Amino acid sequence: MTTTTTRRSTGCRGSPRRPMSSGDALSPDAVINLEFGDPTMYEAFWREAGERAAAVIPGWWGMSYFSNAGGLCWYLEPELEREVRRVHRLVGNAMADGYHLVVGTGTTQLFQAAMYALAPTSTDRPVGVVSPAPYYSTDLLLSGYYRWAGDANAFHGDHGGENIELVVSPNNPDGAIREAVLSSDSGKGKAIHDLVYYWPQYTPITSPAAHDIMLFTMSKLSGHGGTRLGWALVKDSDVAKKMVYFVYGSTIGVSKDSQLRAAKILGVVSDAYEPGPGDGTQLRLFDFARRRTGERWRALHAAVAATGTFSLPDEITGYCNFTKQTVAAYPAFAWLRCYKDGVEDCAEFLRGHGIVARGGEQFGGDARCVRVNMMDRDAVFNVLIQRLSSIT
Amino acid sequence: MTTTTTRRSTGCRGSPRRPMSSGDALSPDAVINLEFGDPTMYEAFWREAGERAAAVIPGWWGMSYFSNAGGLCWYLEPELEREVRRVHRLVGNAMADGYHLVVGTGTTQLFQAAMYALAPTSTDRPVGVVSPAPYYSTDLLLSGYYRWAGDANAFHGDHGGENIELVVSPNNPDGAIREAVLSSDSGKGKAIHDLVYYWPQYTPITSPAAHDIMLFTMSKLSGHGGTRLGWALVKDSDVAKKMVYFVYGSTIGVSKDSQLRAAKILGVVSDAYEPGPGDGTQLRLFDFARRRTGERWRALHAAVAATGTFSLPDEITGYCNFTKQTVAAYPAFAWLRCYKDGVEDCAEFLRGHGIVARGGEQFGGDARCVRVNMMDRDAVFNVLIQRLSSIT
C-alpha cells in the first residue's frame, strides 16, 4: 500500500486518506477512493457463508508465544499450516511440498523478512531491491539494510547480480504475467516472487509455481485484509530461518488469533471444492470471485469503450488447470491510461471527477496511467462505472 | 524476548529454544525452560472464565484494512479503544484522557515505532537507546536508525541528551521501580516508558503514570502473549502519527482479530470489577493473579532461604490505590543471584540442574544473576521450586 519515498520524509503519511467507500452510504457527490487494494468485494461472499465461517476463540486458547516449538517456524499454528498446504494442493498454484512455510503479519512483513534474509551480510552498503516498471514499490524506510533501487530494466548486465529482484506475478498494477529479469542473467541472482494474485479468480493457473521464495496473503485470496496474515513458501532452510528471525525480532511471531481465523477461512474455501459431508449448497469462493470480477471487467471495458478517453491493457487468456477451461485474467486492479488531450496527470484528472486512484508515477510509470482498485464493494464499483462512463 | 546482538550475526536464533513447559507432561528429568516470559500461568483463569471470554469472529467481519479512518490511528478498532481506556480508568495506572492511543503488534513493534518517532531526522548516525543496567535490551538489528547503546548510567552529562532512554518500570529483570535517569538531566531528554508490568498483580499502583510515551501489552496484563497486541499512550500527536506510520510501513496496521479478542478479554477483566448485571460469581483477574503470584513468591523465598545458595532483591511494598491496601510487589521475573563458591555463571549452573533461565550478562548485569520466569504453568513452577530447594 505504500510507495517509494526518501528516508523519513513521510511521517505525515501515517494516516492514509480513508477509502470513503468503507461502509458509508454513498451520496451522489461523494468522492470514491480506489487508491488502496482494500478487498471488501468479498464481504458479500462471507456474509452468505454464515456461521460455518465464524472463528470461535476461547479465552484460554493461544496464550503462549509458541505454537509449534519443534518446527522451523515456531510461532506457526499447525492447523494453519495444514490449511495453507491444502489450498495450494487444491488449486495447484504453487509447490508446497518440500517448502518451508513461514508466516508473517501480512506479506508486507514477509517481503521485508525476505530482503533481510537475502541481503548480503558482508557489506555495509544497503542492498538494492528492483522490479521492472510499472512496479508496486515498497517503502523501505524502516531498514538500513536494503533500499528501493527502482526499475529492474535499468540493471541488466554485470551489476544486476548485486540487487534483489522483486517479481510480482500477476503484476501490480497492470496484471501482467512476469518472470525474473535480472536473476536469469547470471543464473545466480536473488529473487522474491510475490504471487499474492496467483489465484483462479484473477488469472489462469497454468502450473504450480516453484520459486525460491513465494509470497501469498489472505487479503487477496479471501479478502481478509484486516487479518494481516501472509505466508511464504521458502525452499532454502537457512533463508527460512532468517525470515523467521526477522518476524521474531519485529513482532515476536504472528497473532495466533489471525492464524486461527485464517485456518478457519481457508478450511471453508477448500471444503467447498472437495467431496465431503457438505450440504451441497456450499458457496465456492473462487467461483464467486471469478463471476464478480468478470462482471466488473466487462462493465469496465464497456465504459472505457464508450468514452474513447481511456484504454486498458490487453486482456490475457489462458488454460486454467484449476477451472479446466480457457479463461480470461481478471486483475484486482485496472491500469487505466488516459488519452484525453491536455491531460498529463490522469490521477488529478480523475480526482476532478470524484475518483481517487493511484497515479502511474508512483509505480515508476507514466503519469497518464492510474491504478484503480477493482475489489471494493458493489456500491462503490457501480459509482466508478457511472462516473467513468460520463467522462467524454 | 531478545537480547542485544551485533548486526546480522544471529540468524540462527530464529528458533528460540522451546519452553519445554508448554503443555507437556513433565517427566522427572525434563529440563524446564524459564528463559522467556511466556505468561501461561493465566490459562487457568481463562479456562474458569469459560464462554463469557470467548471471542466470536464472523467470516465477514474486519475484512478492510481500515477500522477508524477518521482517527489518528486509522487501523484501531473503536471497541478496543473503549476497553483500553476503560481498564486504565478502572485500575488508575496511567492517564489515558488526553492521550493518543496507538496500537501495535505487541510492545516489541511499538518500542521500535517509538524509537523511529523520536530519532532525529537530521542525522545519518543511528540514535542510541539506553537503559540503566540491569536492563531488558532489545535486538535492534532491523533498523539503521537506532542502535542499542547500553547502560544509561554511562551516559550522564552532556552527551546523554542525544540518546533515547528506555525506562522500564517495574523493571525487567529485577522488578525495581524506576524513573528516567538521563531525561531528567536536561529536562528535554527523550524517554520511552515501558509500563507493561504496571498492573496490580505485579506492583502497588501508586499513581496514574503520565509520561510522554507509555507502553502496555495484553501478554502481561491478561496473559495473552500469543495475541501480539500492545498499545502506547502518547501525549504528542506528531509522535503518535509517526508511530502509526511505522506500524503502517512495517505491517499495515494490526490484526483486527487480535484487536477484537483483546477488546473481549479486557471487557471481561473490567466487568468483574464494576457494578453490573453479572451473576456475582465472576472471577476477578487481578485478584486471581495476585493470589497466584503471591503464593509463588512465598514459595520461592522459602526455597531460597532454605538453600542459602541464592538471594533475591529486597521486597518492595507500598500502598496500592487500586486494592486500597499496602501490598508487596510480586514481579513477573525472579532476579536470582547465586552465592555458591566456584559458580561464576549462574545460568550455566542452573542448567546443570535442569533449569533454563536467562543469564545476567544478557541484561548488562552480573553473570552470577539469572532471570527466571515466574509466570509459567503451575506444574513447571512447582518443579522449579523442587529443584531450587534441592540445590545445596
Short mmCIF file of C-alpha atoms in Angstrom, two decimals, chain A residues 12-380:
data_model
loop_
_atom_site.label_atom_id
_atom_site.label_comp_id
_atom_site.label_asym_id
_atom_site.label_seq_id
_atom_site.Cartn_x
_atom_site.Cartn_y
_atom_site.Cartn_z
CA CYS A 12 2.77 12.72 7.80
CA ARG A 13 1.58 9.77 5.75
CA GLY A 14 0.69 7.93 8.93
CA SER A 15 -2.98 8.40 8.27
CA PRO A 16 -3.60 7.45 4.67
CA ARG A 17 -6.67 9.04 3.30
CA ARG A 18 -9.57 6.88 4.00
CA PRO A 19 -11.44 4.96 1.35
CA MET A 20 -14.70 6.85 1.55
CA SER A 21 -16.16 3.58 0.44
CA SER A 22 -15.83 1.66 3.66
CA GLY A 23 -19.36 1.08 4.78
CA ASP A 24 -20.71 4.56 4.13
CA ALA A 25 -23.87 5.21 2.22
CA LEU A 26 -22.73 6.96 -0.94
CA SER A 27 -24.06 10.39 -1.62
CA PRO A 28 -24.18 11.43 -5.30
CA ASP A 29 -21.21 13.76 -4.91
CA ALA A 30 -19.14 11.52 -2.60
CA VAL A 31 -15.53 11.05 -3.61
CA ILE A 32 -14.84 7.34 -4.11
CA ASN A 33 -11.41 6.22 -3.02
CA LEU A 34 -9.98 3.39 -5.09
CA GLU A 35 -6.38 4.17 -4.24
CA PHE A 36 -5.83 1.18 -1.98
CA GLY A 37 -6.37 -2.50 -2.67
CA ASP A 38 -8.99 -2.86 0.06
CA PRO A 39 -10.64 -6.17 -0.90
CA THR A 40 -14.11 -5.50 0.51
CA MET A 41 -15.80 -7.07 -2.52
CA TYR A 42 -15.53 -10.40 -0.69
CA GLU A 43 -17.70 -9.32 2.25
CA ALA A 44 -20.82 -10.37 0.35
CA PHE A 45 -19.45 -13.91 -0.01
CA TRP A 46 -18.60 -14.26 3.64
CA ARG A 47 -21.97 -12.91 4.72
CA GLU A 48 -23.56 -15.69 2.68
CA ALA A 49 -21.22 -18.25 4.20
CA GLY A 50 -22.74 -17.52 7.60
CA GLU A 51 -21.87 -19.39 10.74
CA ARG A 52 -19.72 -22.04 9.14
CA ALA A 53 -17.09 -19.34 8.54
CA ALA A 54 -17.11 -17.92 12.07
CA ALA A 55 -13.97 -18.38 14.16
CA VAL A 56 -14.58 -19.03 17.85
CA ILE A 57 -11.59 -18.36 20.11
CA PRO A 58 -11.90 -19.48 23.74
CA GLY A 59 -10.35 -17.18 26.33
CA TRP A 60 -7.66 -19.71 27.26
CA TRP A 61 -6.60 -20.51 23.70
CA GLY A 62 -3.32 -19.46 22.10
CA MET A 63 -1.88 -17.62 25.10
CA SER A 64 1.70 -18.80 24.69
CA TYR A 65 4.18 -17.20 22.32
CA PHE A 66 4.88 -20.70 20.98
CA SER A 67 2.74 -22.75 18.61
CA ASN A 68 4.92 -25.41 17.10
CA ALA A 69 8.14 -25.20 19.01
CA GLY A 70 9.73 -28.16 17.28
CA GLY A 71 9.20 -26.60 13.86
CA LEU A 72 11.38 -24.16 11.99
CA CYS A 73 8.60 -21.56 12.22
CA TRP A 74 7.97 -21.95 15.95
CA TYR A 75 5.05 -19.47 16.08
CA LEU A 76 3.13 -21.19 13.25
CA GLU A 77 -0.14 -22.83 14.28
CA PRO A 78 -0.21 -26.41 12.92
CA GLU A 79 -3.85 -26.00 11.87
CA LEU A 80 -2.91 -23.05 9.67
CA GLU A 81 -0.02 -24.96 8.14
CA ARG A 82 -2.36 -27.82 7.22
CA GLU A 83 -4.89 -25.50 5.58
CA VAL A 84 -2.26 -23.50 3.67
CA ARG A 85 -0.73 -26.64 2.20
CA ARG A 86 -4.19 -27.99 1.46
CA VAL A 87 -5.36 -24.94 -0.50
CA HIS A 88 -2.18 -24.94 -2.59
CA ARG A 89 -2.67 -28.63 -3.39
CA LEU A 90 -6.31 -27.93 -4.27
CA VAL A 91 -5.60 -25.00 -6.58
CA GLY A 92 -2.25 -26.19 -7.92
CA ASN A 93 -0.81 -22.68 -7.98
CA ALA A 94 2.39 -23.39 -6.03
CA MET A 95 4.55 -26.27 -4.96
CA ALA A 96 4.22 -26.55 -1.21
CA ASP A 97 5.71 -30.00 -0.64
CA GLY A 98 9.37 -29.70 0.20
CA TYR A 99 8.99 -26.00 1.02
CA HIS A 100 9.24 -24.40 4.45
CA LEU A 101 6.22 -22.37 5.47
CA VAL A 102 6.97 -19.01 7.12
CA VAL A 103 4.01 -16.99 8.35
CA GLY A 104 4.06 -13.21 8.63
CA THR A 105 1.92 -10.26 9.66
CA GLY A 106 0.86 -9.77 6.04
CA THR A 107 3.14 -10.01 3.04
CA THR A 108 4.48 -6.55 3.86
CA GLN A 109 6.34 -8.04 6.80
CA LEU A 110 7.36 -11.14 4.84
CA PHE A 111 8.73 -9.04 1.99
CA GLN A 112 10.96 -7.22 4.48
CA ALA A 113 11.87 -10.53 6.11
CA ALA A 114 12.87 -11.97 2.73
CA MET A 115 15.03 -8.95 1.92
CA TYR A 116 16.65 -9.22 5.32
CA ALA A 117 17.34 -12.90 4.67
CA LEU A 118 18.74 -12.33 1.18
CA ALA A 119 20.78 -9.20 1.85
CA PRO A 120 24.49 -9.94 1.99
CA THR A 121 25.97 -9.86 5.46
CA SER A 122 29.37 -8.82 4.24
CA THR A 123 28.70 -5.26 3.17
CA ASP A 124 27.70 -2.09 4.95
CA ARG A 125 26.02 -0.78 1.83
CA PRO A 126 22.27 -1.36 1.70
CA VAL A 127 21.32 -3.87 -0.96
CA GLY A 128 19.10 -2.62 -3.75
CA VAL A 129 15.66 -4.04 -4.47
CA VAL A 130 14.44 -3.69 -8.04
CA SER A 131 11.45 -4.56 -10.19
CA PRO A 132 10.62 -3.74 -13.82
CA ALA A 133 8.31 -0.74 -14.20
CA PRO A 134 5.44 -0.42 -13.70
CA TYR A 135 6.04 -1.88 -10.27
CA TYR A 136 4.43 -1.96 -6.86
CA SER A 137 7.15 -0.34 -4.81
CA THR A 138 7.51 -0.55 -1.10
CA ASP A 139 8.57 1.99 1.44
CA LEU A 140 11.81 0.69 2.86
CA LEU A 141 12.34 3.48 5.32
CA LEU A 142 12.38 1.04 8.21
CA SER A 143 15.70 -0.56 7.45
CA GLY A 144 19.26 0.37 6.70
CA TYR A 145 19.94 -2.99 5.03
CA TYR A 146 18.03 -2.62 1.81
CA ARG A 147 16.68 0.20 -0.26
CA TRP A 148 14.37 0.51 -3.20
CA ALA A 149 16.59 0.92 -6.26
CA GLY A 150 13.95 1.27 -8.94
CA ASP A 151 13.39 -0.15 -12.40
CA ALA A 152 14.99 -3.57 -12.89
CA ASN A 153 15.30 -2.91 -16.62
CA ALA A 154 17.99 -0.36 -15.81
CA PHE A 155 20.10 -3.01 -14.12
CA HIS A 156 20.72 -5.60 -16.80
CA GLY A 157 24.26 -6.88 -17.04
CA ASP A 158 27.07 -7.23 -14.61
CA HIS A 159 25.65 -5.08 -11.86
CA GLY A 160 22.30 -6.81 -11.76
CA GLY A 161 23.51 -9.60 -9.54
CA GLU A 162 24.08 -7.25 -6.64
CA ASN A 163 20.41 -6.45 -6.39
CA ILE A 164 17.42 -8.43 -5.19
CA GLU A 165 14.65 -8.60 -7.74
CA LEU A 166 11.03 -8.44 -6.72
CA VAL A 167 8.93 -10.39 -9.22
CA VAL A 168 5.20 -9.68 -8.85
CA SER A 169 3.09 -12.02 -10.97
CA PRO A 170 0.34 -11.31 -11.82
CA ASN A 171 1.86 -7.86 -11.61
CA ASN A 172 0.59 -4.98 -9.51
CA PRO A 173 -0.50 -2.58 -11.02
CA ASP A 174 -1.06 -3.93 -14.56
CA GLY A 175 -1.84 -7.65 -14.14
CA ALA A 176 0.99 -8.79 -16.43
CA ILE A 177 2.46 -12.27 -16.01
CA ARG A 178 6.11 -11.86 -15.19
CA GLU A 179 9.33 -13.76 -14.84
CA ALA A 180 12.57 -12.65 -13.28
CA VAL A 181 14.55 -10.20 -15.40
CA LEU A 182 17.81 -9.96 -13.52
CA SER A 183 18.02 -13.33 -11.91
CA SER A 184 18.01 -15.07 -15.24
CA ASP A 185 21.01 -13.03 -16.42
CA SER A 186 23.51 -14.85 -14.31
CA GLY A 187 21.59 -17.83 -13.07
CA LYS A 188 22.54 -16.90 -9.55
CA GLY A 189 20.52 -13.76 -8.95
CA LYS A 190 18.27 -13.47 -5.93
CA ALA A 191 14.56 -13.04 -6.44
CA ILE A 192 11.45 -12.75 -4.29
CA HIS A 193 8.28 -13.88 -6.05
CA ASP A 194 5.16 -12.03 -4.92
CA LEU A 195 2.35 -14.34 -6.06
CA VAL A 196 -0.44 -12.83 -3.98
CA TYR A 197 -2.68 -12.56 -7.06
CA TYR A 198 -1.88 -16.02 -8.42
CA TRP A 199 -5.30 -17.43 -7.59
CA PRO A 200 -8.01 -18.60 -10.03
CA GLN A 201 -10.24 -15.55 -9.66
CA TYR A 202 -7.53 -13.28 -11.04
CA THR A 203 -5.61 -15.28 -13.62
CA PRO A 204 -5.42 -18.72 -15.26
CA ILE A 205 -3.48 -21.19 -13.11
CA THR A 206 -1.05 -22.55 -15.67
CA SER A 207 1.33 -24.54 -13.47
CA PRO A 208 2.41 -24.85 -9.86
CA ALA A 209 4.99 -22.14 -9.21
CA ALA A 210 8.25 -23.41 -7.74
CA HIS A 211 10.47 -20.40 -7.00
CA ASP A 212 12.88 -19.97 -4.13
CA ILE A 213 10.67 -17.57 -2.14
CA MET A 214 6.95 -17.24 -2.92
CA LEU A 215 4.66 -14.84 -1.04
CA PHE A 216 0.90 -15.20 -0.54
CA THR A 217 -1.68 -13.41 1.60
CA MET A 218 -5.19 -13.88 2.89
CA SER A 219 -6.24 -10.41 1.75
CA LYS A 220 -6.01 -11.29 -1.95
CA LEU A 221 -7.12 -14.91 -1.61
CA SER A 222 -10.24 -14.47 0.52
CA GLY A 223 -10.48 -10.71 1.10
CA HIS A 224 -9.34 -10.76 4.74
CA GLY A 225 -7.01 -7.77 4.63
CA GLY A 226 -7.72 -6.82 8.23
CA THR A 227 -6.49 -10.21 9.39
CA ARG A 228 -2.89 -9.25 8.44
CA LEU A 229 -1.87 -12.78 7.61
CA GLY A 230 0.50 -13.79 4.86
CA TRP A 231 2.85 -16.68 4.24
CA ALA A 232 5.97 -17.51 2.35
CA LEU A 233 6.91 -20.82 0.79
CA VAL A 234 10.68 -20.96 1.07
CA LYS A 235 12.96 -23.55 -0.48
CA ASP A 236 16.15 -22.99 1.50
CA SER A 237 16.03 -23.69 5.22
CA ASP A 238 18.68 -21.07 6.09
CA VAL A 239 16.72 -18.38 4.28
CA ALA A 240 13.53 -19.54 6.01
CA LYS A 241 15.25 -19.40 9.41
CA LYS A 242 16.42 -15.86 8.80
CA MET A 243 12.92 -14.84 7.80
CA VAL A 244 11.53 -16.39 10.98
CA TYR A 245 14.18 -14.49 12.90
CA PHE A 246 13.11 -11.22 11.31
CA VAL A 247 9.47 -11.82 12.26
CA TYR A 248 10.61 -12.70 15.77
CA GLY A 249 12.66 -9.53 16.11
CA SER A 250 10.00 -7.33 14.60
CA THR A 251 6.80 -8.64 16.25
CA ILE A 252 7.73 -11.87 18.16
CA GLY A 253 5.76 -14.03 15.80
CA VAL A 254 2.29 -13.58 14.34
CA SER A 255 -1.07 -13.22 16.08
CA LYS A 256 -2.47 -16.63 16.97
CA ASP A 257 -5.96 -15.21 16.56
CA SER A 258 -5.25 -14.27 12.97
CA GLN A 259 -3.77 -17.69 12.35
CA LEU A 260 -6.77 -19.48 13.80
CA ARG A 261 -9.14 -17.35 11.79
CA ALA A 262 -7.17 -17.78 8.58
CA ALA A 263 -7.16 -21.55 9.11
CA LYS A 264 -10.94 -21.45 9.53
CA ILE A 265 -11.45 -19.36 6.40
CA LEU A 266 -9.10 -21.48 4.30
CA GLY A 267 -10.86 -24.59 5.53
CA VAL A 268 -14.21 -23.22 4.33
CA VAL A 269 -12.68 -22.34 0.97
CA SER A 270 -11.18 -25.79 0.43
CA ASP A 271 -14.13 -27.76 1.84
CA ALA A 272 -16.38 -26.34 -0.85
CA TYR A 273 -14.24 -27.88 -3.60
CA GLU A 274 -13.68 -31.27 -2.07
CA PRO A 275 -16.05 -34.20 -1.70
CA GLY A 276 -17.28 -34.41 1.85
CA PRO A 277 -20.28 -34.39 4.12
CA GLY A 278 -21.27 -30.89 2.96
CA ASP A 279 -24.87 -29.96 2.34
CA GLY A 280 -24.31 -29.35 -1.36
CA THR A 281 -25.19 -25.69 -1.09
CA GLN A 282 -21.76 -24.51 -0.11
CA LEU A 283 -20.60 -21.37 -1.78
CA ARG A 284 -17.42 -21.67 -3.74
CA LEU A 285 -15.13 -18.70 -3.25
CA PHE A 286 -13.14 -18.84 -6.47
CA ASP A 287 -16.35 -19.24 -8.50
CA PHE A 288 -17.97 -16.33 -6.67
CA ALA A 289 -14.93 -14.12 -7.15
CA ARG A 290 -14.44 -15.00 -10.82
CA ARG A 291 -18.12 -14.27 -11.50
CA ARG A 292 -17.93 -10.90 -9.75
CA THR A 293 -14.61 -9.81 -11.17
CA GLY A 294 -15.68 -10.99 -14.62
CA GLU A 295 -18.84 -8.86 -14.44
CA ARG A 296 -16.80 -5.92 -13.27
CA TRP A 297 -14.23 -6.22 -16.00
CA ARG A 298 -16.92 -6.46 -18.64
CA ALA A 299 -18.58 -3.33 -17.22
CA LEU A 300 -15.25 -1.51 -17.14
CA HIS A 301 -14.35 -2.48 -20.71
CA ALA A 302 -17.77 -1.29 -21.87
CA ALA A 303 -17.40 2.04 -20.05
CA VAL A 304 -13.89 2.57 -21.40
CA ALA A 305 -15.00 1.70 -24.94
CA ALA A 306 -17.93 4.10 -24.66
CA THR A 307 -15.84 7.09 -23.62
CA GLY A 308 -12.93 6.73 -26.03
CA THR A 309 -10.87 8.63 -23.45
CA PHE A 310 -9.15 5.69 -21.79
CA SER A 311 -7.52 2.39 -22.61
CA LEU A 312 -6.80 -0.77 -20.67
CA PRO A 313 -4.05 -3.37 -21.05
CA ASP A 314 -4.76 -6.19 -23.49
CA GLU A 315 -6.77 -8.99 -21.96
CA ILE A 316 -4.76 -12.09 -21.05
CA THR A 317 -6.33 -15.50 -21.59
CA GLY A 318 -5.02 -18.98 -20.91
CA TYR A 319 -5.95 -22.51 -19.99
CA CYS A 320 -6.52 -22.77 -16.26
CA ASN A 321 -5.63 -26.12 -14.75
CA PHE A 322 -7.91 -25.40 -11.81
CA THR A 323 -11.11 -24.48 -13.65
CA LYS A 324 -10.21 -26.84 -16.54
CA GLN A 325 -11.06 -24.27 -19.17
CA THR A 326 -9.55 -21.40 -21.10
CA VAL A 327 -10.32 -18.25 -19.15
CA ALA A 328 -9.54 -14.55 -19.17
CA ALA A 329 -7.48 -12.89 -16.46
CA TYR A 330 -9.42 -10.50 -14.23
CA PRO A 331 -6.79 -8.46 -12.39
CA ALA A 332 -7.54 -6.96 -9.00
CA PHE A 333 -6.55 -3.55 -10.32
CA ALA A 334 -7.33 -1.74 -13.54
CA TRP A 335 -4.32 0.00 -15.07
CA LEU A 336 -6.11 2.78 -16.88
CA ARG A 337 -4.41 5.02 -19.42
CA CYS A 338 -5.91 8.40 -20.30
CA TYR A 339 -5.72 9.70 -23.86
CA LYS A 340 -7.59 12.96 -23.43
CA ASP A 341 -5.86 15.98 -24.88
CA GLY A 342 -4.34 18.24 -22.28
CA VAL A 343 -4.43 15.61 -19.54
CA GLU A 344 -0.89 14.92 -18.37
CA ASP A 345 -1.84 13.62 -14.93
CA CYS A 346 -4.62 11.06 -15.04
CA ALA A 347 -4.90 10.76 -11.25
CA GLU A 348 -5.51 14.51 -10.98
CA PHE A 349 -7.98 14.36 -13.85
CA LEU A 350 -9.98 11.56 -12.22
CA ARG A 351 -9.93 13.34 -8.89
CA GLY A 352 -11.81 16.12 -10.61
CA HIS A 353 -14.48 13.53 -11.34
CA GLY A 354 -14.70 12.30 -7.76
CA ILE A 355 -12.47 9.25 -8.25
CA VAL A 356 -9.31 8.83 -6.19
CA ALA A 357 -6.83 6.40 -7.76
CA ARG A 358 -3.08 5.97 -7.53
CA GLY A 359 -1.06 7.79 -10.18
CA GLY A 360 1.25 5.94 -12.55
CA GLU A 361 4.35 7.81 -11.41
CA GLN A 362 4.08 6.04 -8.07
CA PHE A 363 4.71 2.79 -9.94
CA GLY A 364 7.72 4.10 -11.81
CA GLY A 365 5.42 4.54 -14.81
CA ASP A 366 3.59 7.17 -16.79
CA ALA A 367 1.50 9.86 -15.07
CA ARG A 368 -1.10 9.34 -17.77
CA CYS A 369 -1.81 5.96 -16.15
CA VAL A 370 -3.61 5.25 -12.88
CA ARG A 371 -4.22 2.15 -10.83
CA VAL A 372 -7.85 1.63 -9.84
CA ASN A 373 -8.94 -0.89 -7.20
CA MET A 374 -11.41 -3.38 -8.73
CA MET A 375 -12.16 -5.14 -5.43
CA ASP A 376 -14.24 -2.62 -3.48
CA ARG A 377 -17.88 -3.08 -2.58
CA ASP A 378 -20.53 -3.16 -5.33
CA ALA A 379 -21.93 0.27 -4.45
CA VAL A 380 -18.54 1.88 -4.93
#
